[in-house]
PDB file of C-alpha atoms and ligand atoms in Angstrom:
ATOM      1  CA  UNK A   1       0.000   0.000   0.000  1.00 76.00           C
ATOM      2  CA  UNK A   2       2.492   2.556  -1.232  1.00 79.00           C
ATOM      3  CA  UNK A   3       0.235   5.633  -1.118  1.00 92.00           C
ATOM      4  CA  UNK A   4      -0.816   5.022   2.518  1.00 97.00           C
ATOM      5  CA  UNK A   5       0.947   6.759   5.393  1.00 98.00           C
ATOM      6  CA  UNK A   6       0.187   5.660   8.955  1.00 98.00           C
ATOM      7  CA  UNK A   7       0.679   8.407  11.524  1.00 97.00           C
ATOM      8  CA  UNK A   8       2.506   6.633  14.331  1.00 95.00           C
ATOM      9  CA  UNK A   9       3.160   9.442  16.830  1.00 96.00           C
ATOM     10  CA  UNK A  10       2.810   8.332  20.478  1.00 97.00           C
ATOM     11  CA  UNK A  11       0.294  11.111  21.265  1.00 98.00           C
ATOM     12  CA  UNK A  12      -1.804  10.038  18.286  1.00 98.00           C
ATOM     13  CA  UNK A  13      -1.803   6.438  19.539  1.00 98.00           C
ATOM     14  CA  UNK A  14      -2.821   7.624  23.011  1.00 98.00           C
ATOM     15  CA  UNK A  15      -5.740   9.663  21.647  1.00 98.00           C
ATOM     16  CA  UNK A  16      -6.885   6.989  19.196  1.00 98.00           C
ATOM     17  CA  UNK A  17      -7.106   4.524  22.103  1.00 98.00           C
ATOM     18  CA  UNK A  18      -9.432   6.915  23.950  1.00 98.00           C
ATOM     19  CA  UNK A  19     -11.567   7.347  20.824  1.00 98.00           C
ATOM     20  CA  UNK A  20     -11.858   3.577  20.388  1.00 98.00           C
ATOM     21  CA  UNK A  21     -12.984   3.105  24.002  1.00 98.00           C
ATOM     22  CA  UNK A  22     -16.765   2.591  24.066  1.00 97.00           C
ATOM     23  CA  UNK A  23     -16.867   4.226  27.505  1.00 97.00           C
ATOM     24  CA  UNK A  24     -15.669   7.597  26.102  1.00 97.00           C
ATOM     25  CA  UNK A  25     -18.751   9.874  26.048  1.00 95.00           C
ATOM     26  CA  UNK A  26     -19.553  12.329  23.194  1.00 95.00           C
ATOM     27  CA  UNK A  27     -18.234  15.433  24.991  1.00 95.00           C
ATOM     28  CA  UNK A  28     -14.807  13.823  25.506  1.00 97.00           C
ATOM     29  CA  UNK A  29     -14.909  12.167  22.080  1.00 97.00           C
ATOM     30  CA  UNK A  30     -15.292  15.589  20.430  1.00 97.00           C
ATOM     31  CA  UNK A  31     -12.469  17.253  22.297  1.00 97.00           C
ATOM     32  CA  UNK A  32     -10.072  14.320  21.777  1.00 98.00           C
ATOM     33  CA  UNK A  33     -10.975  14.252  18.078  1.00 98.00           C
ATOM     34  CA  UNK A  34     -10.166  17.948  17.826  1.00 98.00           C
ATOM     35  CA  UNK A  35      -6.776  17.426  19.457  1.00 98.00           C
ATOM     36  CA  UNK A  36      -5.831  14.369  17.396  1.00 98.00           C
ATOM     37  CA  UNK A  37      -6.864  16.279  14.237  1.00 98.00           C
ATOM     38  CA  UNK A  38      -4.363  19.027  15.074  1.00 98.00           C
ATOM     39  CA  UNK A  39      -1.645  16.381  15.514  1.00 98.00           C
ATOM     40  CA  UNK A  40      -2.628  14.818  12.182  1.00 98.00           C
ATOM     41  CA  UNK A  41      -2.553  18.224  10.458  1.00 97.00           C
ATOM     42  CA  UNK A  42       1.065  18.598  11.536  1.00 95.00           C
ATOM     43  CA  UNK A  43       1.990  15.319   9.810  1.00 96.00           C
ATOM     44  CA  UNK A  44      -0.165  15.827   6.711  1.00 97.00           C
ATOM     45  CA  UNK A  45       1.382  19.242   5.973  1.00 96.00           C
ATOM     46  CA  UNK A  46       4.979  18.097   6.455  1.00 94.00           C
ATOM     47  CA  UNK A  47       5.820  18.494   2.722  1.00 94.00           C
ATOM     48  CA  UNK A  48       4.126  21.877   2.226  1.00 94.00           C
ATOM     49  CA  UNK A  49       6.088  24.256   0.011  1.00 92.00           C
ATOM     50  CA  UNK A  50       7.425  27.370   1.734  1.00 94.00           C
ATOM     51  CA  UNK A  51       8.515  30.745   0.347  1.00 95.00           C
ATOM     52  CA  UNK A  52      11.302  32.710   1.986  1.00 96.00           C
ATOM     53  CA  UNK A  53      10.523  36.177   3.292  1.00 97.00           C
ATOM     54  CA  UNK A  54      12.410  38.717   5.352  1.00 98.00           C
ATOM     55  CA  UNK A  55      11.243  39.387   8.894  1.00 98.00           C
ATOM     56  CA  UNK A  56      12.400  42.140  11.225  1.00 98.00           C
ATOM     57  CA  UNK A  57      12.880  40.996  14.826  1.00 98.00           C
ATOM     58  CA  UNK A  58      13.170  43.759  17.470  1.00 98.00           C
ATOM     59  CA  UNK A  59      16.974  43.457  16.955  1.00 98.00           C
ATOM     60  CA  UNK A  60      17.620  42.869  13.242  1.00 98.00           C
ATOM     61  CA  UNK A  61      16.324  41.524   9.965  1.00 98.00           C
ATOM     62  CA  UNK A  62      16.443  37.788   9.290  1.00 98.00           C
ATOM     63  CA  UNK A  63      15.071  35.177   6.902  1.00 98.00           C
ATOM     64  CA  UNK A  64      11.620  33.745   7.610  1.00 98.00           C
ATOM     65  CA  UNK A  65       9.025  31.652   5.797  1.00 97.00           C
ATOM     66  CA  UNK A  66       5.431  31.727   4.649  1.00 94.00           C
ATOM     67  CA  UNK A  67       3.355  28.806   3.440  1.00 92.00           C
ATOM     68  CA  UNK A  68       3.083  29.157  -0.313  1.00 87.00           C
ATOM     69  CA  UNK A  69       0.074  27.031  -1.240  1.00 85.00           C
ATOM     70  CA  UNK A  70      -3.521  27.725  -0.342  1.00 94.00           C
ATOM     71  CA  UNK A  71      -5.206  24.923   1.603  1.00 97.00           C
ATOM     72  CA  UNK A  72      -8.819  23.828   1.239  1.00 98.00           C
ATOM     73  CA  UNK A  73     -10.272  21.506   3.869  1.00 98.00           C
ATOM     74  CA  UNK A  74     -13.226  19.416   2.739  1.00 98.00           C
ATOM     75  CA  UNK A  75     -14.938  17.475   5.531  1.00 98.00           C
ATOM     76  CA  UNK A  76     -17.333  14.734   4.436  1.00 97.00           C
ATOM     77  CA  UNK A  77     -20.548  15.371   6.394  1.00 96.00           C
ATOM     78  CA  UNK A  78     -21.301  14.534   9.071  1.00 94.00           C
ATOM     79  CA  UNK A  79     -18.381  12.837  10.759  1.00 97.00           C
ATOM     80  CA  UNK A  80     -15.688  14.803   8.903  1.00 98.00           C
ATOM     81  CA  UNK A  81     -16.860  17.932  10.735  1.00 98.00           C
ATOM     82  CA  UNK A  82     -15.267  16.543  13.886  1.00 98.00           C
ATOM     83  CA  UNK A  83     -11.796  16.966  12.348  1.00 98.00           C
ATOM     84  CA  UNK A  84     -12.203  20.550  11.073  1.00 98.00           C
ATOM     85  CA  UNK A  85     -11.557  22.374  14.379  1.00 98.00           C
ATOM     86  CA  UNK A  86      -8.154  20.777  14.933  1.00 98.00           C
ATOM     87  CA  UNK A  87      -7.048  21.370  11.333  1.00 98.00           C
ATOM     88  CA  UNK A  88      -8.128  25.024  11.408  1.00 98.00           C
ATOM     89  CA  UNK A  89      -6.123  25.575  14.596  1.00 97.00           C
ATOM     90  CA  UNK A  90      -2.969  24.575  12.714  1.00 95.00           C
ATOM     91  CA  UNK A  91      -4.040  26.050   9.346  1.00 96.00           C
ATOM     92  CA  UNK A  92      -5.921  29.255  10.282  1.00 95.00           C
ATOM     93  CA  UNK A  93      -6.002  30.539   6.664  1.00 95.00           C
ATOM     94  CA  UNK A  94      -7.519  27.366   5.223  1.00 97.00           C
ATOM     95  CA  UNK A  95     -10.783  27.688   3.331  1.00 98.00           C
ATOM     96  CA  UNK A  96     -13.417  25.040   4.033  1.00 98.00           C
ATOM     97  CA  UNK A  97     -15.721  23.294   1.561  1.00 98.00           C
ATOM     98  CA  UNK A  98     -18.346  20.687   2.445  1.00 98.00           C
ATOM     99  CA  UNK A  99     -19.465  17.443   0.832  1.00 97.00           C
ATOM    100  CA  UNK A 100     -22.598  15.762   2.182  1.00 96.00           C
ATOM    101  CA  UNK A 101     -22.560  11.977   1.761  1.00 91.00           C
ATOM    102  CA  UNK A 102     -24.127   9.157   3.716  1.00 87.00           C
ATOM    103  CA  UNK A 103     -23.904   5.418   3.224  1.00 85.00           C
ATOM    104  CA  UNK A 104     -27.102   3.649   2.297  1.00 87.00           C
ATOM    105  CA  UNK A 105     -27.409   1.086   5.105  1.00 86.00           C
ATOM    106  CA  UNK A 106     -28.496  -1.702   2.736  1.00 88.00           C
ATOM    107  CA  UNK A 107     -26.252  -1.207  -0.289  1.00 90.00           C
ATOM    108  CA  UNK A 108     -23.368   0.583   1.558  1.00 87.00           C
ATOM    109  CA  UNK A 109     -23.189   2.871  -1.502  1.00 87.00           C
ATOM    110  CA  UNK A 110     -22.637   6.608  -0.880  1.00 89.00           C
ATOM    111  CA  UNK A 111     -25.626   8.927  -1.397  1.00 90.00           C
ATOM    112  CA  UNK A 112     -24.800  12.611  -1.972  1.00 90.00           C
ATOM    113  CA  UNK A 113     -26.926  15.440  -0.583  1.00 93.00           C
ATOM    114  CA  UNK A 114     -24.753  18.582  -0.352  1.00 95.00           C
ATOM    115  CA  UNK A 115     -21.817  20.190  -2.133  1.00 94.00           C
ATOM    116  CA  UNK A 116     -20.391  23.646  -1.442  1.00 96.00           C
ATOM    117  CA  UNK A 117     -16.799  24.337  -2.389  1.00 96.00           C
ATOM    118  CA  UNK A 118     -14.510  27.381  -2.511  1.00 96.00           C
ATOM    119  CA  UNK A 119     -13.212  28.743  -5.832  1.00 94.00           C
ATOM    120  CA  UNK A 120      -9.818  28.077  -7.485  1.00 94.00           C
ATOM    121  CA  UNK A 121      -9.548  24.492  -6.283  1.00 96.00           C
ATOM    122  CA  UNK A 122      -7.011  23.815  -9.033  1.00 96.00           C
ATOM    123  CA  UNK A 123      -4.375  25.916  -7.262  1.00 94.00           C
ATOM    124  CA  UNK A 124      -5.003  24.571  -3.759  1.00 96.00           C
ATOM    125  CA  UNK A 125      -3.860  21.640  -1.679  1.00 97.00           C
ATOM    126  CA  UNK A 126      -7.192  19.927  -0.968  1.00 98.00           C
ATOM    127  CA  UNK A 127      -7.435  17.858   2.219  1.00 98.00           C
ATOM    128  CA  UNK A 128     -10.514  15.629   2.426  1.00 98.00           C
ATOM    129  CA  UNK A 129     -11.360  14.926   6.066  1.00 98.00           C
ATOM    130  CA  UNK A 130     -13.321  11.879   7.213  1.00 98.00           C
ATOM    131  CA  UNK A 131     -12.520   9.833  10.325  1.00 98.00           C
ATOM    132  CA  UNK A 132     -13.585   6.527   8.726  1.00 98.00           C
ATOM    133  CA  UNK A 133     -12.335   4.910   5.492  1.00 98.00           C
ATOM    134  CA  UNK A 134     -14.434   1.722   5.449  1.00 97.00           C
ATOM    135  CA  UNK A 135     -15.497   0.307   2.041  1.00 96.00           C
ATOM    136  CA  UNK A 136     -13.949   3.407   0.448  1.00 96.00           C
ATOM    137  CA  UNK A 137     -17.155   4.236  -1.447  1.00 95.00           C
ATOM    138  CA  UNK A 138     -17.625   7.653   0.208  1.00 95.00           C
ATOM    139  CA  UNK A 139     -13.944   8.560  -0.166  1.00 97.00           C
ATOM    140  CA  UNK A 140     -13.768   7.585  -3.854  1.00 96.00           C
ATOM    141  CA  UNK A 141     -16.989   9.508  -4.588  1.00 95.00           C
ATOM    142  CA  UNK A 142     -15.723  12.604  -2.733  1.00 96.00           C
ATOM    143  CA  UNK A 143     -12.461  12.583  -4.720  1.00 97.00           C
ATOM    144  CA  UNK A 144     -14.407  12.267  -7.988  1.00 95.00           C
ATOM    145  CA  UNK A 145     -16.607  15.291  -7.044  1.00 93.00           C
ATOM    146  CA  UNK A 146     -13.527  17.350  -6.230  1.00 96.00           C
ATOM    147  CA  UNK A 147     -11.659  16.391  -9.393  1.00 96.00           C
ATOM    148  CA  UNK A 148     -14.748  17.289 -11.442  1.00 93.00           C
ATOM    149  CA  UNK A 149     -14.644  20.722  -9.765  1.00 94.00           C
ATOM    150  CA  UNK A 150     -11.000  21.179 -10.753  1.00 96.00           C
ATOM    151  CA  UNK A 151      -9.002  19.923  -7.743  1.00 97.00           C
ATOM    152  CA  UNK A 152      -5.573  18.667  -8.796  1.00 97.00           C
ATOM    153  CA  UNK A 153      -3.665  17.977  -5.579  1.00 97.00           C
ATOM    154  CA  UNK A 154      -5.776  15.969  -3.135  1.00 98.00           C
ATOM    155  CA  UNK A 155      -4.908  14.133   0.084  1.00 98.00           C
ATOM    156  CA  UNK A 156      -7.367  11.953   1.993  1.00 98.00           C
ATOM    157  CA  UNK A 157      -7.121  12.183   5.782  1.00 98.00           C
ATOM    158  CA  UNK A 158      -8.749   9.546   7.988  1.00 98.00           C
ATOM    159  CA  UNK A 159      -8.428   8.343  11.544  1.00 98.00           C
ATOM    160  CA  UNK A 160      -9.103   4.640  11.008  1.00 98.00           C
ATOM    161  CA  UNK A 161      -8.845   2.871   7.655  1.00 98.00           C
ATOM    162  CA  UNK A 162      -9.846  -0.628   6.591  1.00 98.00           C
ATOM    163  CA  UNK A 163      -7.695  -2.508   4.037  1.00 97.00           C
ATOM    164  CA  UNK A 164     -10.772  -2.759   1.771  1.00 97.00           C
ATOM    165  CA  UNK A 165     -11.189   1.035   1.722  1.00 97.00           C
ATOM    166  CA  UNK A 166      -7.517   1.757   1.110  1.00 98.00           C
ATOM    167  CA  UNK A 167      -7.537  -0.698  -1.790  1.00 97.00           C
ATOM    168  CA  UNK A 168     -10.665   0.780  -3.357  1.00 97.00           C
ATOM    169  CA  UNK A 169      -9.564   4.399  -3.023  1.00 98.00           C
ATOM    170  CA  UNK A 170      -6.038   3.669  -4.288  1.00 97.00           C
ATOM    171  CA  UNK A 171      -7.390   1.780  -7.289  1.00 97.00           C
ATOM    172  CA  UNK A 172      -9.934   4.489  -8.209  1.00 97.00           C
ATOM    173  CA  UNK A 173      -7.545   7.400  -7.528  1.00 98.00           C
ATOM    174  CA  UNK A 174      -3.888   6.289  -7.439  1.00 97.00           C
ATOM    175  CA  UNK A 175      -2.762   9.936  -7.336  1.00 97.00           C
ATOM    176  CA  UNK A 176      -4.418  10.578  -3.949  1.00 98.00           C
ATOM    177  CA  UNK A 177      -2.199  10.055  -0.916  1.00 98.00           C
ATOM    178  CA  UNK A 178      -3.998   8.547   2.096  1.00 98.00           C
ATOM    179  CA  UNK A 179      -3.244   9.282   5.759  1.00 98.00           C
ATOM    180  CA  UNK A 180      -4.612   7.265   8.686  1.00 98.00           C
ATOM    181  CA  UNK A 181      -3.745   6.803  12.346  1.00 98.00           C
ATOM    182  CA  UNK A 182      -4.405   3.069  12.079  1.00 98.00           C
ATOM    183  CA  UNK A 183      -4.878   0.446   9.382  1.00 98.00           C
ATOM    184  CA  UNK A 184      -7.414  -1.806  11.077  1.00 98.00           C
ATOM    185  CA  UNK A 185      -8.056  -5.496  10.431  1.00 98.00           C
ATOM    186  CA  UNK A 186     -11.190  -5.747   8.296  1.00 97.00           C
ATOM    187  CA  UNK A 187     -14.843  -4.807   7.772  1.00 98.00           C
ATOM    188  CA  UNK A 188     -17.706  -6.734   9.360  1.00 97.00           C
ATOM    189  CA  UNK A 189     -20.745  -7.826   7.318  1.00 95.00           C
ATOM    190  CA  UNK A 190     -22.422  -4.445   7.937  1.00 94.00           C
ATOM    191  CA  UNK A 191     -19.427  -2.539   6.583  1.00 95.00           C
ATOM    192  CA  UNK A 192     -18.152  -1.433  10.020  1.00 97.00           C
ATOM    193  CA  UNK A 193     -14.419  -1.320  10.642  1.00 98.00           C
ATOM    194  CA  UNK A 194     -12.998  -3.921  13.075  1.00 98.00           C
ATOM    195  CA  UNK A 195     -11.816  -3.153  15.684  1.00 98.00           C
ATOM    196  CA  UNK A 196     -12.662   0.452  14.646  1.00 98.00           C
ATOM    197  CA  UNK A 197     -14.426   2.873  16.955  1.00 98.00           C
ATOM    198  CA  UNK A 198     -18.062   2.340  16.016  1.00 98.00           C
ATOM    199  CA  UNK A 199     -20.209   4.853  14.156  1.00 97.00           C
ATOM    200  CA  UNK A 200     -18.112   8.006  14.135  1.00 97.00           C
ATOM    201  CA  UNK A 201     -21.018  10.363  13.366  1.00 96.00           C
ATOM    202  CA  UNK A 202     -23.125   8.924  16.197  1.00 97.00           C
ATOM    203  CA  UNK A 203     -20.225   9.127  18.650  1.00 97.00           C
ATOM    204  CA  UNK A 204     -19.473  12.769  17.761  1.00 97.00           C
ATOM    205  CA  UNK A 205     -23.053  14.007  17.719  1.00 95.00           C
ATOM    206  CA  UNK A 206     -24.616  11.707  20.347  1.00 93.00           C
ATOM    207  CA  UNK A 207     -27.192  10.360  17.886  1.00 92.00           C
ATOM    208  CA  UNK A 208     -26.629   6.726  18.842  1.00 86.00           C
ATOM    209  CA  UNK A 209     -28.010   7.222  22.377  1.00 76.00           C
TER     210      UNK A 209
HETATM  211  C1  PRP B   1     -19.415   7.221   7.645  1.00 61.12           C
HETATM  212  C2  PRP B   1     -18.044   7.842   7.627  1.00 61.12           C
HETATM  213  C3  PRP B   1     -17.710   7.880   6.156  1.00 61.12           C
HETATM  214  C4  PRP B   1     -18.388   6.625   5.648  1.00 61.12           C
HETATM  215  C5  PRP B   1     -17.316   5.590   5.452  1.00 61.12           C
HETATM  216  O1  PRP B   1     -20.394   8.116   7.329  1.00 61.12           O
HETATM  217  O2  PRP B   1     -17.997   9.096   8.235  1.00 61.12           O
HETATM  218  O3  PRP B   1     -18.195   9.031   5.475  1.00 61.12           O
HETATM  219  O4  PRP B   1     -19.296   6.182   6.662  1.00 61.12           O
HETATM  220  O5  PRP B   1     -17.855   4.452   4.898  1.00 61.12           O
HETATM  221  P1  PRP B   1     -17.464   3.927   3.443  1.00 61.12           P
HETATM  222  O6  PRP B   1     -15.969   3.990   3.373  1.00 61.12           O
HETATM  223  O7  PRP B   1     -17.978   2.519   3.446  1.00 61.12           O
HETATM  224  O8  PRP B   1     -18.137   4.773   2.416  1.00 61.12           O
HETATM  225  P2  PRP B   1     -21.960   7.737   7.397  1.00 61.12           P
HETATM  226  O9  PRP B   1     -22.424   7.216   6.092  1.00 61.12           O
HETATM  227  O10 PRP B   1     -22.195   6.865   8.589  1.00 61.12           O
HETATM  228  O11 PRP B   1     -22.641   9.150   7.548  1.00 61.12           O
HETATM  229  P3  PRP B   1     -22.599  10.189   8.773  1.00 61.12           P
HETATM  230  O12 PRP B   1     -21.190  10.775   8.798  1.00 61.12           O
HETATM  231  O13 PRP B   1     -23.620  11.178   8.368  1.00 61.12           O
HETATM  232  O14 PRP B   1     -22.927   9.485  10.048  1.00 61.12           O
HETATM  233  N1  URA B   2     -18.646   4.451   9.228  1.00 61.12           N
HETATM  234  C1  URA B   2     -18.430   4.565  10.559  1.00 61.12           C
HETATM  235  O1  URA B   2     -18.791   5.593  11.175  1.00 61.12           O
HETATM  236  N2  URA B   2     -17.799   3.574  11.184  1.00 61.12           N
HETATM  237  C2  URA B   2     -17.390   2.463  10.543  1.00 61.12           C
HETATM  238  O2  URA B   2     -16.813   1.565  11.191  1.00 61.12           O
HETATM  239  C3  URA B   2     -17.635   2.365   9.171  1.00 61.12           C
HETATM  240  C4  URA B   2     -18.254   3.375   8.533  1.00 61.12           C
END
């Protein structure tokens, strides 16, 4: 799986364990997700191009840097929203688009219901955010939408990925680099990731209770 990068930082592992724990309530789940997203943003932006600028300290002028490329975050609704806060903390100038997709519970195929994206996607680094990469249907559909709207450089950022989803997304879009904090074992017969963390949207928004 050459276009998959697993984020192995100890603090990421610590937070992912708390997110997996079924005893973690929604209020804690949200704040841990926000923090782990900021840690992920650090890793995902590691290869960002910089431009040199001059900066004047109180003592003298020296060389400094600015980030050259514009960044567009695109959470897949709903669960992707849980990652936006942490990414925006690290990337305060990022613009944010939204893609609404849900999985049909019977067919597991993605159904789209919302699309609102910023302009000039072709010049931006586009980061698709979704905690779960399960069958890969939602991810592959989101990338197709974004490419049709002009996006050229896309990364897919997830918390937990299943081998099935990585395979499907890589096959459909070999140019899209995938980040995850864990490559889990497999999907169950309902398309849930094992061991996973359950239904991410329900855990963030408390809709499973
Ligand atoms: C979840 C998750 C992904 C999708 C992954 O969303 O957030 O978008 O499932 O599954 P896939 O890889 O098999 O497509 P869900 O459909 O549960 O919608 P929600 O975020 O509104 O709860
Ligand atoms: N969507 C989720 O929220 N969790 C899974 O395990 C699979 C898809």
